Amino acid sequence: MGLIVQKFGGSSVAGADRVKNVAARVVATRRAGHRVVVVVSAPGDMTDDLIRMARQISEQPPAREMDMLLATGEQVSIALLAMAIHAGGHEVISLTGGQARIRTERVHTRARIVDVDRRRIDRELASGRIVIVAGFQGITDEEEITTLGRGGSDTTAVALASALGADVCQIYTDVEGVFTADPRLVPAARKLREISYDEMLEMASSGALVLQTRAAELAKQYRVPLEVRSSFVDREGTMVTDRSIERRRVVTGVTHDRNVAKITATGVADRPGAAHTIFRAVAARHVNVNMIIQSVPRHERADISFTVAASDMRAAVDAVRAVAAEVGAEEVLADDGVAMVSAVGAGMISNPGVAARMFGALAAAGINIELIATSEIKVSCVIRASEVERAVQALHAEFELQHE
Ligand code: ADP
Ligand code: ASP
Ligand code: MG
């Protein structure tokens, strides 16, 4: 008898029929003799709807109250799912993040989990119950409700699987696994049978929504056995593991991210400490910076461009404007008409020329590159947002990802 953590995303619990379908899956796992901990997201678009409601009330709602509001979505799902399982005659209990003792930092709307006290869940499992936990939320040491950032239910599931030493963490979603590109954008995209933790992390951090970046990071750090699969069809999904049979490939997947904005400070004085001043100011506002590029100085002035999540654009611009005079910047420009496309693959380490092929494919499609960044196993380009679909399709074809 094993312990299995199953996570169901929003589309999997949108509507009574789907909740019943999830209940049937959970009960089947329990019947097979496993102990089951289930994590659920808010139904359908409820989180988006709640955010919209908040914006109708206030342009900048307090982050604490945002968390109070958003955490309600997941509470709807856990209660309905528990009712469905109970109606089938099974022992079950739903728990909020706080009740499940998922402790987070004292940060609102994007908190990180610091630890999970497993005693309550253990007690419930020991009494034979199926345990349903609200995803995306936790509680601070001051008993404040926090949320974990968009897509955070994935992270709840991985953190629970790690804390409980689960045999597997299954992420049930609306696609059949991790694909070579977003199947909604690239019809020829192919489901991967396996993907390494490193590649999964790079794909997640470069926009593959299928797993939250923090979840991929935790899975890698604690070697949590992870499977991404469909909640609608009963088929093998993608295993995220230590090794990957796809390793012989140079590129494993192509990702895109539309949630990107580019900030440019022009005419920054070419002297020690200028970059430090700018990025310290940005970091002080808890804004994550992705790519950074500095032009070669001319007449002792340089331009510095960087990218952030589009949702952080305003905070980043304010931060740079606040230090513009100090670093001698002439202008601070913001552009949210950009997007990022990336090619990811562990095989890049030993195969030179991936970047060149990528630039060639984009050039052949007439797509201009505005910024470039590379890591050991990823090449990313910032392009116009309007060209994302064509770019991803061109790169998918260039690296022949449609073929096994
Ligand atoms: P859930 O609500 O189950 O958490 P998400 O919408 O967060 O689901 O994530 C699943 C979506 O991720 C898919 O519908 C798909 O469009 C998108 N996606 C992006 N890139 C990929 C990829 N490489 N493989 C699979 N899905 C991807
Ligand atoms: N409901 C949250 C969101 O929409 C968390 C999640 O779905 O994982 O971001
Ligand atoms: Mg998700």
GROMACS .gro file of C-alpha atoms and ligand atoms in nm:
model
  441
    1MET     CA    1   0.000   0.000   0.000
    2GLY     CA    2   0.140   0.333  -0.106
    3LEU     CA    3   0.074   0.698  -0.054
    4ILE     CA    4  -0.029   0.897  -0.359
    5VAL     CA    5  -0.073   1.272  -0.394
    6GLN     CA    6  -0.311   1.366  -0.675
    7LYS     CA    7  -0.357   1.726  -0.789
    8PHE     CA    8  -0.649   1.838  -1.005
    9GLY     CA    9  -0.635   2.173  -1.185
   10GLY     CA   10  -0.916   2.422  -1.228
   11SER     CA   11  -1.057   2.285  -1.552
   12SER     CA   12  -1.076   1.938  -1.393
   13VAL     CA   13  -1.321   2.060  -1.129
   14ALA     CA   14  -1.526   2.308  -1.336
   15GLY     CA   15  -1.885   2.194  -1.286
   16ALA     CA   16  -2.062   1.918  -1.096
   17ASP     CA   17  -1.998   1.644  -1.354
   18ARG     CA   18  -1.627   1.709  -1.353
   19VAL     CA   19  -1.614   1.713  -0.974
   20LYS     CA   20  -1.788   1.373  -0.976
   21ASN     CA   21  -1.540   1.247  -1.234
   22VAL     CA   22  -1.250   1.353  -1.009
   23ALA     CA   23  -1.420   1.189  -0.711
   24ALA     CA   24  -1.444   0.863  -0.906
   25ARG     CA   25  -1.073   0.873  -0.986
   26VAL     CA   26  -0.976   0.943  -0.627
   27VAL     CA   27  -1.202   0.665  -0.498
   28ALA     CA   28  -1.057   0.420  -0.752
   29THR     CA   29  -0.708   0.496  -0.621
   30ARG     CA   30  -0.825   0.446  -0.264
   31ARG     CA   31  -0.996   0.119  -0.361
   32ALA     CA   32  -0.669  -0.001  -0.513
   33GLY     CA   33  -0.539   0.010  -0.155
   34HIS     CA   34  -0.349   0.340  -0.154
   35ARG     CA   35  -0.370   0.623   0.093
   36VAL     CA   36  -0.466   0.934  -0.100
   37VAL     CA   37  -0.405   1.303  -0.046
   38VAL     CA   38  -0.577   1.521  -0.305
   39VAL     CA   39  -0.495   1.881  -0.391
   40VAL     CA   40  -0.745   2.089  -0.588
   41SER     CA   41  -0.747   2.429  -0.756
   42ALA     CA   42  -1.035   2.673  -0.774
   43PRO     CA   43  -1.297   2.569  -1.031
   44GLY     CA   44  -1.258   2.692  -1.390
   45ASP     CA   45  -1.185   3.063  -1.418
   46MET     CA   46  -1.286   3.145  -1.062
   47THR     CA   47  -0.945   3.289  -0.967
   48ASP     CA   48  -0.955   3.520  -1.271
   49ASP     CA   49  -1.312   3.619  -1.187
   50LEU     CA   50  -1.218   3.702  -0.830
   51ILE     CA   51  -0.925   3.913  -0.948
   52ARG     CA   52  -1.161   4.098  -1.183
   53MET     CA   53  -1.408   4.160  -0.900
   54ALA     CA   54  -1.131   4.302  -0.683
   55ARG     CA   55  -1.022   4.539  -0.961
   56GLN     CA   56  -1.377   4.668  -0.990
   57ILE     CA   57  -1.356   4.772  -0.627
   58SER     CA   58  -1.003   4.906  -0.616
   59GLU     CA   59  -0.716   4.955  -0.859
   60GLN     CA   60  -0.458   4.845  -0.606
   61PRO     CA   61  -0.624   4.629  -0.344
   62PRO     CA   62  -0.415   4.550  -0.034
   63ALA     CA   63  -0.224   4.227  -0.097
   64ARG     CA   64  -0.349   4.079   0.229
   65GLU     CA   65  -0.711   4.123   0.126
   66MET     CA   66  -0.632   3.986  -0.220
   67ASP     CA   67  -0.516   3.666  -0.053
   68MET     CA   68  -0.826   3.653   0.166
   69LEU     CA   69  -1.032   3.674  -0.152
   70LEU     CA   70  -0.836   3.438  -0.379
   71ALA     CA   71  -0.807   3.166  -0.115
   72THR     CA   72  -1.187   3.127  -0.123
   73GLY     CA   73  -1.176   2.975  -0.475
   74GLU     CA   74  -0.991   2.663  -0.364
   75GLN     CA   75  -1.220   2.631  -0.063
   76VAL     CA   76  -1.515   2.592  -0.300
   77SER     CA   77  -1.342   2.301  -0.473
   78ILE     CA   78  -1.233   2.111  -0.162
   79ALA     CA   79  -1.581   2.123  -0.011
   80LEU     CA   80  -1.757   2.012  -0.331
   81LEU     CA   81  -1.509   1.732  -0.394
   82ALA     CA   82  -1.538   1.609  -0.035
   83MET     CA   83  -1.918   1.607  -0.074
   84ALA     CA   84  -1.893   1.405  -0.394
   85ILE     CA   85  -1.664   1.149  -0.233
   86HIS     CA   86  -1.882   1.135   0.077
   87ALA     CA   87  -2.191   1.076  -0.139
   88GLY     CA   88  -2.016   0.766  -0.274
   89GLY     CA   89  -1.993   0.632   0.080
   90HIS     CA   90  -1.625   0.701   0.149
   91GLU     CA   91  -1.454   0.857   0.448
   92VAL     CA   92  -1.317   1.195   0.351
   93ILE     CA   93  -1.222   1.533   0.496
   94SER     CA   94  -1.138   1.864   0.332
   95LEU     CA   95  -0.870   2.093   0.477
   96THR     CA   96  -0.767   2.449   0.398
   97GLY     CA   97  -0.396   2.521   0.358
   98GLY     CA   98  -0.388   2.648   0.713
   99GLN     CA   99  -0.563   2.340   0.852
  100ALA     CA  100  -0.318   2.121   0.660
  101ARG     CA  101  -0.041   2.326   0.830
  102ILE     CA  102   0.122   2.449   0.513
  103ARG     CA  103   0.336   2.727   0.652
  104THR     CA  104   0.462   3.001   0.423
  105GLU     CA  105   0.674   3.313   0.440
  106ARG     CA  106   0.507   3.637   0.545
  107VAL     CA  107   0.460   3.751   0.186
  108HIS     CA  108   0.124   3.803   0.020
  109THR     CA  109   0.018   3.684  -0.331
  110ARG     CA  110   0.345   3.504  -0.401
  111ALA     CA  111   0.450   3.335  -0.077
  112ARG     CA  112   0.689   3.042  -0.070
  113ILE     CA  113   0.618   2.738   0.143
  114VAL     CA  114   0.866   2.709   0.430
  115ASP     CA  115   0.746   2.385   0.582
  116VAL     CA  116   0.460   2.141   0.617
  117ASP     CA  117   0.370   2.003   0.958
  118ARG     CA  118   0.230   1.665   0.856
  119ARG     CA  119   0.068   1.567   1.185
  120ARG     CA  120  -0.290   1.662   1.101
  121ILE     CA  121  -0.279   1.493   0.761
  122ASP     CA  122  -0.119   1.183   0.915
  123ARG     CA  123  -0.394   1.167   1.173
  124GLU     CA  124  -0.667   1.188   0.911
  125LEU     CA  125  -0.500   0.927   0.691
  126ALA     CA  126  -0.454   0.697   0.988
  127SER     CA  127  -0.827   0.708   1.054
  128GLY     CA  128  -0.883   0.583   0.701
  129ARG     CA  129  -0.990   0.909   0.541
  130ILE     CA  130  -0.917   1.047   0.200
  131VAL     CA  131  -0.768   1.393   0.262
  132ILE     CA  132  -0.852   1.685   0.032
  133VAL     CA  133  -0.628   1.990   0.064
  134ALA     CA  134  -0.687   2.335  -0.084
  135GLY     CA  135  -0.409   2.418  -0.330
  136PHE     CA  136  -0.241   2.755  -0.379
  137GLN     CA  137  -0.270   2.866  -0.015
  138GLY     CA  138  -0.090   2.851   0.315
  139ILE     CA  139  -0.064   3.028   0.646
  140THR     CA  140   0.212   3.231   0.809
  141ASP     CA  141   0.345   3.192   1.161
  142GLU     CA  142   0.116   3.488   1.240
  143GLU     CA  143  -0.185   3.295   1.110
  144GLU     CA  144  -0.227   3.513   0.806
  145ILE     CA  145  -0.365   3.345   0.493
  146THR     CA  146  -0.127   3.364   0.197
  147THR     CA  147  -0.134   3.244  -0.164
  148LEU     CA  148   0.151   3.098  -0.365
  149GLY     CA  149   0.131   3.280  -0.699
  150ARG     CA  150  -0.064   3.180  -1.011
  151GLY     CA  151  -0.058   2.808  -1.073
  152GLY     CA  152   0.042   2.753  -0.711
  153SER     CA  153  -0.166   2.440  -0.654
  154ASP     CA  154   0.106   2.246  -0.835
  155THR     CA  155   0.348   2.361  -0.568
  156THR     CA  156   0.112   2.263  -0.287
  157ALA     CA  157   0.097   1.912  -0.434
  158VAL     CA  158   0.473   1.874  -0.473
  159ALA     CA  159   0.541   2.017  -0.126
  160LEU     CA  160   0.290   1.773   0.029
  161ALA     CA  161   0.432   1.480  -0.168
  162SER     CA  162   0.777   1.568  -0.045
  163ALA     CA  163   0.674   1.622   0.318
  164LEU     CA  164   0.472   1.299   0.325
  165GLY     CA  165   0.730   1.094   0.134
  166ALA     CA  166   0.464   1.003  -0.123
  167ASP     CA  167   0.536   0.730  -0.375
  168VAL     CA  168   0.423   0.955  -0.657
  169CYS     CA  169   0.276   1.300  -0.713
  170GLN     CA  170   0.028   1.300  -1.000
  171ILE     CA  171  -0.061   1.632  -1.164
  172TYR     CA  172  -0.395   1.586  -1.343
  173THR     CA  173  -0.467   1.856  -1.598
  174ASP     CA  174  -0.646   1.932  -1.926
  175VAL     CA  175  -0.367   1.800  -2.152
  176GLU     CA  176  -0.220   1.450  -2.157
  177GLY     CA  177   0.123   1.544  -2.027
  178VAL     CA  178   0.419   1.767  -2.100
  179PHE     CA  179   0.442   1.828  -2.474
  180THR     CA  180   0.726   1.940  -2.699
  181ALA     CA  181   0.541   2.275  -2.717
  182ASP     CA  182   0.206   2.407  -2.598
  183PRO     CA  183  -0.037   2.180  -2.786
  184ARG     CA  184  -0.280   2.472  -2.814
  185LEU     CA  185  -0.028   2.661  -3.024
  186VAL     CA  186   0.140   2.376  -3.209
  187PRO     CA  187  -0.098   2.104  -3.327
  188ALA     CA  188   0.201   1.884  -3.418
  189ALA     CA  189   0.337   1.896  -3.062
  190ARG     CA  190   0.418   1.554  -2.920
  191LYS     CA  191   0.368   1.420  -2.568
  192LEU     CA  192   0.698   1.343  -2.397
  193ARG     CA  193   0.715   1.010  -2.217
  194GLU     CA  194   0.980   1.136  -1.978
  195ILE     CA  195   1.149   1.464  -1.903
  196SER     CA  196   1.435   1.539  -1.665
  197TYR     CA  197   1.389   1.765  -1.363
  198ASP     CA  198   1.633   2.015  -1.513
  199GLU     CA  199   1.445   2.038  -1.841
  200MET     CA  200   1.108   2.056  -1.666
  201LEU     CA  201   1.237   2.343  -1.454
  202GLU     CA  202   1.369   2.533  -1.757
  203MET     CA  203   1.046   2.474  -1.950
  204ALA     CA  204   0.834   2.588  -1.656
  205SER     CA  205   1.042   2.898  -1.591
  206SER     CA  206   1.027   2.992  -1.957
  207GLY     CA  207   0.649   2.981  -1.978
  208ALA     CA  208   0.520   2.620  -2.007
  209LEU     CA  209   0.218   2.674  -1.781
  210VAL     CA  210   0.165   2.304  -1.732
  211LEU     CA  211   0.365   2.309  -1.406
  212GLN     CA  212   0.436   2.607  -1.182
  213THR     CA  213   0.808   2.691  -1.177
  214ARG     CA  214   0.830   2.664  -0.801
  215ALA     CA  215   0.674   2.317  -0.818
  216ALA     CA  216   0.937   2.208  -1.071
  217GLU     CA  217   1.206   2.353  -0.848
  218LEU     CA  218   1.083   2.167  -0.538
  219ALA     CA  219   1.040   1.843  -0.732
  220LYS     CA  220   1.398   1.869  -0.851
  221GLN     CA  221   1.537   1.963  -0.511
  222TYR     CA  222   1.365   1.680  -0.325
  223ARG     CA  223   1.357   1.430  -0.613
  224VAL     CA  224   0.978   1.395  -0.593
  225PRO     CA  225   0.854   1.136  -0.846
  226LEU     CA  226   0.615   1.335  -1.062
  227GLU     CA  227   0.369   1.245  -1.334
  228VAL     CA  228   0.173   1.495  -1.543
  229ARG     CA  229  -0.139   1.337  -1.696
  230SER     CA  230  -0.492   1.401  -1.817
  231SER     CA  231  -0.792   1.406  -1.588
  232PHE     CA  232  -1.018   1.340  -1.886
  233VAL     CA  233  -0.862   1.038  -2.053
  234ASP     CA  234  -0.703   0.746  -1.872
  235ARG     CA  235  -0.369   0.737  -2.047
  236GLU     CA  236  -0.006   0.740  -1.935
  237GLY     CA  237   0.123   1.092  -1.899
  238THR     CA  238   0.476   1.230  -1.873
  239MET     CA  239   0.713   1.118  -1.599
  240VAL     CA  240   0.943   1.385  -1.460
  241THR     CA  241   1.247   1.196  -1.340
  242ASP     CA  242   1.619   1.198  -1.277
  243ARG     CA  243   1.698   1.064  -1.616
  244SER     CA  244   1.535   1.117  -1.950
  245ILE     CA  245   1.520   0.895  -2.252
  246GLU     CA  246   1.486   1.210  -2.458
  247ARG     CA  247   1.842   1.299  -2.362
  248ARG     CA  248   1.983   1.207  -2.700
  249ARG     CA  249   1.791   1.500  -2.841
  250VAL     CA  250   1.949   1.840  -2.864
  251VAL     CA  251   1.623   2.023  -2.801
  252THR     CA  252   1.343   1.866  -2.596
  253GLY     CA  253   1.085   2.141  -2.606
  254VAL     CA  254   1.000   2.490  -2.727
  255THR     CA  255   0.822   2.723  -2.487
  256HIS     CA  256   0.673   3.067  -2.502
  257ASP     CA  257   0.579   3.327  -2.246
  258ARG     CA  258   0.347   3.616  -2.319
  259ASN     CA  259   0.359   3.743  -1.963
  260VAL     CA  260   0.672   3.947  -2.033
  261ALA     CA  261   0.755   4.317  -2.031
  262LYS     CA  262   1.076   4.487  -2.132
  263ILE     CA  263   1.215   4.782  -1.936
  264THR     CA  264   1.493   4.997  -2.080
  265ALA     CA  265   1.693   5.266  -1.906
  266THR     CA  266   1.874   5.473  -2.170
  267GLY     CA  267   2.195   5.670  -2.134
  268VAL     CA  268   2.299   5.518  -1.802
  269ALA     CA  269   2.637   5.652  -1.685
  270ASP     CA  270   2.916   5.401  -1.754
  271ARG     CA  271   3.056   5.375  -1.402
  272PRO     CA  272   3.085   5.109  -1.131
  273GLY     CA  273   2.770   5.063  -0.926
  274ALA     CA  274   2.513   5.181  -1.182
  275ALA     CA  275   2.372   4.831  -1.247
  276HIS     CA  276   2.383   4.757  -0.877
  277THR     CA  277   2.176   5.067  -0.799
  278ILE     CA  278   1.915   4.981  -1.063
  279PHE     CA  279   1.871   4.615  -0.978
  280ARG     CA  280   1.884   4.670  -0.603
  281ALA     CA  281   1.590   4.907  -0.643
  282VAL     CA  282   1.401   4.649  -0.852
  283ALA     CA  283   1.475   4.367  -0.606
  284ALA     CA  284   1.356   4.581  -0.315
  285ARG     CA  285   1.010   4.567  -0.472
  286HIS     CA  286   1.022   4.185  -0.487
  287VAL     CA  287   1.029   4.192  -0.867
  288ASN     CA  288   1.203   3.902  -1.038
  289VAL     CA  289   1.428   3.998  -1.327
  290ASN     CA  290   1.475   3.752  -1.610
  291MET     CA  291   1.702   3.867  -1.892
  292ILE     CA  292   1.943   4.158  -1.864
  293ILE     CA  293   2.135   4.318  -2.148
  294GLN     CA  294   2.367   4.617  -2.145
  295SER     CA  295   2.480   4.785  -2.464
  296VAL     CA  296   2.846   4.863  -2.527
  297PRO     CA  297   2.900   5.210  -2.381
  298ARG     CA  298   2.941   5.501  -2.620
  299HIS     CA  299   3.044   5.843  -2.494
  300GLU     CA  300   3.045   5.692  -2.144
  301ARG     CA  301   2.677   5.607  -2.157
  302ALA     CA  302   2.502   5.272  -2.206
  303ASP     CA  303   2.147   5.141  -2.231
  304ILE     CA  304   2.034   4.872  -1.990
  305SER     CA  305   1.732   4.657  -2.084
  306PHE     CA  306   1.577   4.379  -1.881
  307THR     CA  307   1.262   4.172  -1.873
  308VAL     CA  308   1.014   4.110  -1.593
  309ALA     CA  309   0.670   3.949  -1.573
  310ALA     CA  310   0.417   4.183  -1.737
  311SER     CA  311   0.229   4.197  -1.408
  312ASP     CA  312   0.544   4.345  -1.248
  313MET     CA  313   0.600   4.609  -1.516
  314ARG     CA  314   0.463   4.899  -1.318
  315ALA     CA  315   0.659   4.815  -1.005
  316ALA     CA  316   0.979   4.774  -1.209
  317VAL     CA  317   0.935   5.106  -1.391
  318ASP     CA  318   0.865   5.288  -1.064
  319ALA     CA  319   1.175   5.131  -0.912
  320VAL     CA  320   1.402   5.236  -1.200
  321ARG     CA  321   1.251   5.586  -1.224
  322ALA     CA  322   1.320   5.635  -0.854
  323VAL     CA  323   1.694   5.588  -0.914
  324ALA     CA  324   1.712   5.731  -1.269
  325ALA     CA  325   1.876   6.055  -1.162
  326GLU     CA  326   2.124   5.872  -0.940
  327VAL     CA  327   2.251   5.657  -1.231
  328GLY     CA  328   2.225   5.938  -1.485
  329ALA     CA  329   1.957   5.763  -1.695
  330GLU     CA  330   1.797   5.978  -1.964
  331GLU     CA  331   1.476   5.782  -2.009
  332VAL     CA  332   1.300   5.480  -1.859
  333LEU     CA  333   1.089   5.299  -2.119
  334ALA     CA  334   0.843   5.013  -2.070
  335ASP     CA  335   0.714   4.780  -2.341
  336ASP     CA  336   0.461   4.503  -2.280
  337GLY     CA  337   0.417   4.420  -2.647
  338VAL     CA  338   0.691   4.159  -2.624
  339ALA     CA  339   0.704   3.786  -2.556
  340MET     CA  340   0.975   3.529  -2.504
  341VAL     CA  341   1.035   3.207  -2.697
  342SER     CA  342   1.282   2.948  -2.574
  343ALA     CA  343   1.437   2.622  -2.686
  344VAL     CA  344   1.512   2.386  -2.397
  345GLY     CA  345   1.717   2.068  -2.401
  346ALA     CA  346   1.976   1.891  -2.186
  347GLY     CA  347   2.149   1.781  -2.507
  348MET     CA  348   2.261   2.140  -2.573
  349ILE     CA  349   2.548   2.103  -2.329
  350SER     CA  350   2.735   1.879  -2.569
  351ASN     CA  351   2.596   2.006  -2.900
  352PRO     CA  352   2.713   2.348  -3.015
  353GLY     CA  353   2.513   2.544  -3.267
  354VAL     CA  354   2.165   2.533  -3.116
  355ALA     CA  355   2.152   2.910  -3.077
  356ALA     CA  356   2.263   2.960  -3.437
  357ARG     CA  357   1.992   2.724  -3.563
  358MET     CA  358   1.734   2.903  -3.352
  359PHE     CA  359   1.830   3.248  -3.483
  360GLY     CA  360   1.834   3.109  -3.838
  361ALA     CA  361   1.483   2.968  -3.807
  362LEU     CA  362   1.350   3.296  -3.665
  363ALA     CA  363   1.525   3.495  -3.939
  364ALA     CA  364   1.379   3.269  -4.208
  365ALA     CA  365   1.035   3.343  -4.063
  366GLY     CA  366   1.113   3.715  -4.077
  367ILE     CA  367   1.103   3.752  -3.698
  368ASN     CA  368   1.328   4.010  -3.535
  369ILE     CA  369   1.505   3.927  -3.207
  370GLU     CA  370   1.515   4.204  -2.947
  371LEU     CA  371   1.697   4.035  -2.657
  372ILE     CA  372   1.878   3.704  -2.618
  373ALA     CA  373   1.967   3.502  -2.309
  374THR     CA  374   2.120   3.159  -2.269
  375SER     CA  375   2.172   2.905  -1.996
  376GLU     CA  376   2.344   2.567  -2.018
  377ILE     CA  377   2.027   2.403  -2.148
  378LYS     CA  378   1.817   2.692  -2.280
  379VAL     CA  379   1.827   2.967  -2.540
  380SER     CA  380   1.563   3.240  -2.508
  381CYS     CA  381   1.475   3.526  -2.741
  382VAL     CA  382   1.248   3.822  -2.681
  383ILE     CA  383   1.038   3.904  -2.987
  384ARG     CA  384   0.718   4.095  -3.066
  385ALA     CA  385   0.421   3.932  -2.891
  386SER     CA  386   0.224   3.929  -3.215
  387GLU     CA  387   0.478   3.687  -3.367
  388VAL     CA  388   0.482   3.427  -3.092
  389GLU     CA  389   0.268   3.167  -3.260
  390ARG     CA  390   0.470   3.172  -3.582
  391ALA     CA  391   0.796   3.168  -3.387
  392VAL     CA  392   0.704   2.864  -3.178
  393GLN     CA  393   0.585   2.675  -3.485
  394ALA     CA  394   0.902   2.762  -3.678
  395LEU     CA  395   1.126   2.646  -3.393
  396HIS     CA  396   0.926   2.329  -3.338
  397ALA     CA  397   0.973   2.244  -3.707
  398GLU     CA  398   1.341   2.346  -3.710
  399PHE     CA  399   1.426   2.102  -3.428
  400GLU     CA  400   1.198   1.833  -3.574
  401LEU     CA  401   1.016   1.786  -3.246
  402GLN     CA  402   0.709   1.636  -3.410
  403HIS     CA  403   0.905   1.313  -3.469
  404GLU     CA  404   0.974   1.062  -3.194
  405ADP     P1  405  -0.441   2.339  -1.459
  405ADP     O1  406  -0.562   2.425  -1.444
  405ADP     O2  407  -0.473   2.194  -1.467
  405ADP     O3  408  -0.334   2.370  -1.359
  405ADP     P2  409  -0.298   2.495  -1.657
  405ADP     O4  410  -0.383   2.574  -1.750
  405ADP     O5  411  -0.232   2.566  -1.545
  405ADP     O6  412  -0.384   2.372  -1.604
  405ADP     O7  413  -0.185   2.418  -1.740
  405ADP     C1  414  -0.219   2.335  -1.847
  405ADP     C2  415  -0.199   2.410  -1.977
  405ADP     O8  416  -0.061   2.433  -1.999
  405ADP     C3  417  -0.242   2.334  -2.101
  405ADP     O9  418  -0.378   2.351  -2.127
  405ADP     C4  419  -0.152   2.391  -2.210
  405ADP    O10  420  -0.221   2.481  -2.295
  405ADP     C5  421  -0.045   2.466  -2.136
  405ADP     N1  422   0.089   2.431  -2.179
  405ADP     C6  423   0.186   2.521  -2.212
  405ADP     N2  424   0.297   2.460  -2.251
  405ADP     C7  425   0.274   2.327  -2.243
  405ADP     C8  426   0.353   2.212  -2.271
  405ADP     N3  427   0.479   2.220  -2.314
  405ADP     N4  428   0.296   2.090  -2.253
  405ADP     C9  429   0.169   2.079  -2.207
  405ADP     N5  430   0.090   2.185  -2.180
  405ADP    C10  431   0.141   2.308  -2.197
  406ASP     N1  432  -0.638   2.887  -0.869
  406ASP     C1  433  -0.500   2.933  -0.875
  406ASP     C2  434  -0.474   3.000  -1.008
  406ASP     O1  435  -0.564   3.007  -1.092
  406ASP     C3  436  -0.402   2.825  -0.847
  406ASP     C4  437  -0.392   2.714  -0.949
  406ASP     O2  438  -0.478   2.701  -1.036
  406ASP     O3  439  -0.297   2.637  -0.941
  406ASP     O4  440  -0.366   3.049  -1.031
  407MG      MG  441  -0.190   2.523  -1.346
   0.00000   0.00000   0.00000
